[in-house]
Short mmCIF file of C-alpha atoms and ligand atoms in Angstrom, two decimals:
data_model
loop_
_atom_site.label_atom_id
_atom_site.label_comp_id
_atom_site.label_asym_id
_atom_site.label_seq_id
_atom_site.Cartn_x
_atom_site.Cartn_y
_atom_site.Cartn_z
CA MET U 1 -0.02 0.01 -0.01
CA LYS U 2 1.46 3.37 -0.88
CA LYS U 3 1.05 6.87 0.98
CA SER U 4 -1.55 7.83 -1.87
CA VAL U 5 -4.15 5.27 -0.65
CA ARG U 6 -3.55 5.90 3.00
CA LYS U 7 -5.96 8.35 4.74
CA ALA U 8 -4.10 11.68 5.16
CA ILE U 9 -5.32 13.19 8.40
CA ILE U 10 -4.70 16.92 9.37
CA ALA U 11 -5.74 17.25 13.06
CA GLY U 12 -5.49 20.41 15.12
CA ASN U 13 -4.75 20.04 18.90
CA TRP U 14 -6.07 23.26 20.48
CA LYS U 15 -4.70 22.42 23.87
CA MET U 16 -6.10 24.82 26.55
CA ASN U 17 -7.22 27.49 24.41
CA LYS U 18 -10.40 29.15 23.35
CA THR U 19 -13.77 29.91 24.94
CA ARG U 20 -16.78 28.56 23.49
CA PRO U 21 -17.57 31.66 21.35
CA GLU U 22 -14.06 31.89 20.22
CA ALA U 23 -14.02 28.11 19.33
CA LYS U 24 -17.32 28.61 16.97
CA ALA U 25 -15.71 31.79 15.56
CA LEU U 26 -12.52 29.80 14.67
CA LEU U 27 -14.39 26.77 13.14
CA GLU U 28 -16.61 29.11 11.16
CA GLU U 29 -13.57 30.65 9.65
CA ILE U 30 -11.78 27.35 8.99
CA LYS U 31 -15.02 25.44 7.45
CA PRO U 32 -15.15 27.17 4.15
CA LEU U 33 -11.42 27.19 3.56
CA VAL U 34 -11.29 23.43 3.89
CA ALA U 35 -14.70 22.59 2.57
CA ASN U 36 -13.07 20.76 -0.64
CA ALA U 37 -10.05 19.25 0.79
CA ASP U 38 -9.66 15.62 -0.01
CA VAL U 39 -8.16 14.74 3.28
CA GLU U 40 -9.55 14.21 6.84
CA VAL U 41 -9.68 17.40 8.72
CA VAL U 42 -10.03 17.25 12.44
CA ALA U 43 -10.12 19.73 15.51
CA CYS U 44 -9.10 18.34 18.66
CA VAL U 45 -10.71 20.70 21.22
CA PRO U 46 -10.98 21.25 25.16
CA PHE U 47 -13.77 19.25 26.65
CA THR U 48 -15.74 22.54 27.24
CA ASN U 49 -15.80 23.12 23.55
CA LEU U 50 -16.78 19.89 22.22
CA GLU U 51 -20.62 20.48 22.11
CA THR U 52 -19.97 23.78 20.45
CA ALA U 53 -17.74 22.46 18.06
CA ILE U 54 -19.86 19.49 16.86
CA ALA U 55 -22.78 21.89 16.34
CA ALA U 56 -20.53 24.43 14.54
CA THR U 57 -19.20 21.80 12.23
CA GLU U 58 -22.58 19.81 11.62
CA GLY U 59 -22.90 18.99 7.92
CA SER U 60 -19.12 19.99 7.15
CA ASN U 61 -16.06 17.89 6.44
CA ILE U 62 -14.59 18.84 9.90
CA LYS U 63 -14.42 16.03 12.55
CA ILE U 64 -14.22 16.69 16.06
CA GLY U 65 -11.73 15.08 18.81
CA ALA U 66 -11.11 15.36 22.37
CA GLU U 67 -7.61 15.86 23.81
CA ASN U 68 -7.72 13.16 26.36
CA VAL U 69 -10.08 10.22 27.70
CA HIS U 70 -10.22 8.09 30.67
CA PHE U 71 -9.91 4.39 30.58
CA GLU U 72 -12.64 3.37 32.83
CA LYS U 73 -16.31 3.27 31.69
CA SER U 74 -17.53 5.07 34.83
CA GLY U 75 -17.11 5.42 38.66
CA ALA U 76 -15.26 7.38 41.13
CA TYR U 77 -12.60 9.15 38.90
CA THR U 78 -13.28 12.89 39.73
CA GLY U 79 -12.50 15.28 36.95
CA GLU U 80 -12.18 12.44 34.28
CA ILE U 81 -14.29 11.99 31.05
CA SER U 82 -15.08 8.46 29.63
CA ALA U 83 -14.99 7.29 26.08
CA ASP U 84 -18.75 6.81 26.33
CA MET U 85 -19.21 10.38 27.12
CA LEU U 86 -17.42 11.40 24.25
CA VAL U 87 -19.31 9.26 21.88
CA GLU U 88 -22.64 10.23 23.23
CA LEU U 89 -21.56 13.82 22.23
CA GLY U 90 -20.62 12.86 18.64
CA VAL U 91 -16.73 13.05 19.16
CA GLU U 92 -14.84 10.89 16.71
CA TYR U 93 -11.07 11.26 17.50
CA VAL U 94 -9.08 11.59 20.76
CA VAL U 95 -5.71 12.54 21.20
CA ILE U 96 -3.93 10.01 23.70
CA GLY U 97 -0.56 10.25 25.29
CA HIS U 98 0.35 13.87 24.27
CA SER U 99 3.82 14.65 25.61
CA GLU U 100 2.27 17.50 27.73
CA ARG U 101 0.22 14.98 29.51
CA ARG U 102 3.46 12.70 29.81
CA GLN U 103 5.26 15.44 31.24
CA TYR U 104 2.74 17.29 33.43
CA PHE U 105 0.18 14.72 34.23
CA ALA U 106 2.12 11.77 35.00
CA GLU U 107 0.86 9.89 31.77
CA THR U 108 2.73 6.46 31.11
CA ASP U 109 2.92 3.99 28.26
CA GLU U 110 0.64 1.85 30.69
CA THR U 111 -2.07 4.49 30.97
CA VAL U 112 -1.74 5.27 27.21
CA ASN U 113 -2.28 1.68 26.43
CA LYS U 114 -5.44 1.38 28.64
CA ARG U 115 -6.72 4.73 27.27
CA THR U 116 -6.24 3.51 23.64
CA LYS U 117 -8.01 0.29 24.49
CA ALA U 118 -10.90 2.16 26.14
CA ALA U 119 -11.20 4.60 23.11
CA LEU U 120 -11.23 1.75 20.45
CA ALA U 121 -13.81 -0.15 22.43
CA ALA U 122 -16.06 2.68 22.45
CA GLY U 123 -15.68 3.41 18.68
CA LEU U 124 -13.32 6.53 19.04
CA LYS U 125 -10.34 6.93 16.75
CA PRO U 126 -7.43 7.42 18.88
CA ILE U 127 -4.41 9.60 17.93
CA VAL U 128 -1.50 8.07 19.97
CA CYS U 129 1.38 10.38 20.48
CA VAL U 130 4.93 9.14 20.74
CA GLY U 131 8.21 11.03 20.55
CA GLU U 132 11.71 11.25 22.05
CA LEU U 133 13.23 13.78 24.45
CA LEU U 134 15.92 16.01 23.35
CA TRP U 135 18.56 14.16 25.53
CA GLU U 136 17.39 10.75 24.16
CA ARG U 137 17.90 11.98 20.63
CA GLU U 138 21.33 13.39 21.58
CA CYS U 139 22.18 9.96 23.29
CA SER U 140 21.38 8.42 19.88
CA ILE U 141 18.50 6.18 21.33
CA THR U 142 15.55 7.51 19.42
CA GLU U 143 14.99 4.29 17.67
CA GLU U 144 14.73 2.34 20.96
CA VAL U 145 12.54 4.88 22.59
CA ILE U 146 10.13 5.14 19.90
CA ALA U 147 9.96 1.21 19.17
CA ARG U 148 9.46 0.78 22.99
CA GLN U 149 6.65 3.34 23.18
CA ILE U 150 4.96 1.83 20.13
CA LYS U 151 5.23 -1.79 21.60
CA LEU U 152 4.01 -0.73 25.12
CA ASP U 153 1.16 1.67 23.92
CA LEU U 154 -0.27 -0.70 21.38
CA TYR U 155 0.21 -3.80 23.71
CA ASP U 156 -2.48 -6.45 23.22
CA ILE U 157 -4.38 -4.35 20.63
CA PRO U 158 -5.40 -6.45 17.73
CA ALA U 159 -4.49 -5.51 14.00
CA GLU U 160 -7.94 -4.52 13.04
CA ASP U 161 -8.01 -2.07 15.92
CA VAL U 162 -4.47 -0.83 15.03
CA LYS U 163 -5.55 -0.02 11.57
CA LYS U 164 -8.37 2.33 13.04
CA THR U 165 -5.39 3.95 15.36
CA VAL U 166 -3.54 7.22 14.18
CA ILE U 167 0.08 7.37 15.39
CA ALA U 168 1.46 10.94 15.76
CA TYR U 169 5.24 11.19 15.98
CA GLU U 170 6.00 14.13 17.94
CA PRO U 171 9.45 14.70 19.03
CA VAL U 172 9.20 16.41 22.40
CA TRP U 173 11.96 18.86 21.56
CA ALA U 174 9.82 20.12 18.62
CA ILE U 175 6.51 20.81 20.18
CA GLY U 176 5.76 24.49 20.85
CA THR U 177 9.33 25.36 20.63
CA GLY U 178 9.50 26.72 17.10
CA LYS U 179 12.00 23.76 16.30
CA THR U 180 10.92 21.53 13.61
CA ALA U 181 12.34 18.16 12.75
CA THR U 182 13.64 18.28 9.37
CA ALA U 183 11.58 16.51 6.82
CA ASP U 184 14.26 13.70 6.59
CA GLN U 185 14.33 13.32 10.40
CA ALA U 186 10.59 13.05 10.57
CA GLU U 187 10.45 10.66 7.65
CA GLU U 188 13.17 8.45 9.27
CA VAL U 189 10.99 7.95 12.44
CA CYS U 190 7.86 7.69 10.77
CA ALA U 191 9.39 4.95 8.55
CA LEU U 192 10.71 3.22 11.85
CA ILE U 193 7.28 3.39 13.38
CA ARG U 194 5.88 1.58 10.19
CA ALA U 195 8.58 -1.09 10.29
CA THR U 196 7.99 -1.61 13.98
CA LEU U 197 4.36 -1.98 13.15
CA ALA U 198 5.17 -4.48 10.51
CA LYS U 199 7.31 -6.55 13.06
CA LEU U 200 4.48 -6.47 15.78
CA TYR U 201 1.58 -7.04 13.13
CA ASP U 202 2.45 -7.51 9.53
CA GLU U 203 3.22 -5.59 6.49
CA GLU U 204 -0.37 -5.17 5.48
CA THR U 205 -1.35 -3.55 8.92
CA ALA U 206 1.88 -1.33 8.93
CA GLN U 207 0.91 0.01 5.62
CA ALA U 208 -2.55 0.63 6.59
CA VAL U 209 -1.86 2.83 9.63
CA THR U 210 -1.88 6.69 9.34
CA ILE U 211 1.28 8.08 10.77
CA GLN U 212 1.35 11.86 11.44
CA TYR U 213 4.23 14.32 12.19
CA GLY U 214 3.64 16.95 14.80
CA GLY U 215 5.92 19.49 16.35
CA SER U 216 6.02 23.27 15.17
CA MET U 217 4.44 22.21 11.65
CA ASN U 218 3.49 25.51 10.18
CA ALA U 219 2.50 27.17 6.93
CA GLY U 220 6.06 27.49 5.83
CA ASN U 221 7.45 23.92 6.48
CA CYS U 222 4.30 21.87 6.08
CA ALA U 223 4.81 21.04 2.34
CA GLU U 224 8.15 19.54 2.71
CA LEU U 225 7.31 17.44 5.83
CA LEU U 226 3.93 16.21 4.18
CA SER U 227 5.71 15.27 0.86
CA LYS U 228 7.57 12.43 2.63
CA GLU U 229 6.36 8.91 1.98
CA ASN U 230 5.76 7.95 5.53
CA VAL U 231 4.36 11.22 6.81
CA ASP U 232 0.59 10.91 6.29
CA GLY U 233 -0.52 13.84 7.99
CA GLY U 234 -0.06 16.34 10.73
CA LEU U 235 -0.87 16.90 14.42
CA ILE U 236 -0.72 20.65 14.59
CA GLY U 237 -0.85 22.84 17.90
CA GLY U 238 -0.03 26.56 17.49
CA ALA U 239 -0.80 26.76 13.84
CA SER U 240 -4.18 25.14 14.22
CA LEU U 241 -5.38 28.18 16.03
CA LYS U 242 -5.06 30.40 12.95
CA ALA U 243 -7.40 29.63 10.14
CA ALA U 244 -5.13 30.59 7.34
CA ASP U 245 -2.20 28.62 8.62
CA PHE U 246 -4.25 25.63 9.38
CA ASN U 247 -5.83 25.67 5.81
CA THR U 248 -2.35 25.97 4.24
CA ILE U 249 -1.28 22.77 6.08
CA VAL U 250 -4.63 21.14 5.00
CA GLN U 251 -3.93 22.17 1.23
CA ALA U 252 -0.22 20.78 1.51
CA ALA U 253 -1.68 17.44 2.70
CA VAL U 254 -4.07 17.36 -0.40
CA ASN U 255 -1.10 17.79 -2.64
CA GLY U 256 1.32 15.69 -0.44
C1 PEP J 1 0.97 19.43 19.42
O1 PEP J 1 0.60 20.23 20.54
O2 PEP J 1 0.69 18.37 19.30
C2 PEP J 1 1.95 20.33 18.69
C3 PEP J 1 2.69 19.70 17.68
O3 PEP J 1 2.20 21.55 18.93
P1 PEP J 1 2.95 22.53 18.13
O4 PEP J 1 2.57 22.39 16.61
O5 PEP J 1 2.65 24.06 18.45
O6 PEP J 1 4.47 22.39 18.22
#
């Protein structure tokens, strides 16, 4: 299977930004720009914006995602949101294991694995984030770090579910820093992720999985990154909050 037949997915990760009126206004601005784009366009928004975002994008080609999900179905987990709660709202995607959650909220590969399984069981499409720290890259252990994360995060998830899972390669040193991996660095690790999937599952499964790059992707660097064979899309933070920039990235994926 070639890149051209995999689904390109451009997903915005709004992080902790936008009130409900601001969210509606941004989506109204993005909607006409991306209306004819032949790629999957997703906006992952704060929990408080989900209902507003789903209403604002109804009948459009923009899908809505959450930024996290708990792994239990219900119970005494104050402050948490279950997969069923998201599905009931009409949410389709969910970001899991973002480096900010790993760094600030004690997210581990074990909880990433549990959240991914819960999301899949409920019918959500998980966007599972992996990526190395700067010092891990400097110590030349990027390959081990990424392969380990992929093995642990996808532990015991069958091939048919992995095909519904999006992997986002997000080098931690490139997130929100303005430092982007070069297109060759991004391609090298995305190809490594695909090779790891092929070892864990099989070549057909590996070729079916959408692998995104994320980390300071913007209107200026997106075309080169998205032209790479194993970079099937992007997870976009800062640039997803500007309609014109986000659209430039979406259009680059159409051409990618
Ligand atoms: C992200 O939050 O996933 C991200 C890639 O952020 P940024 O694009 O701002 O680096």
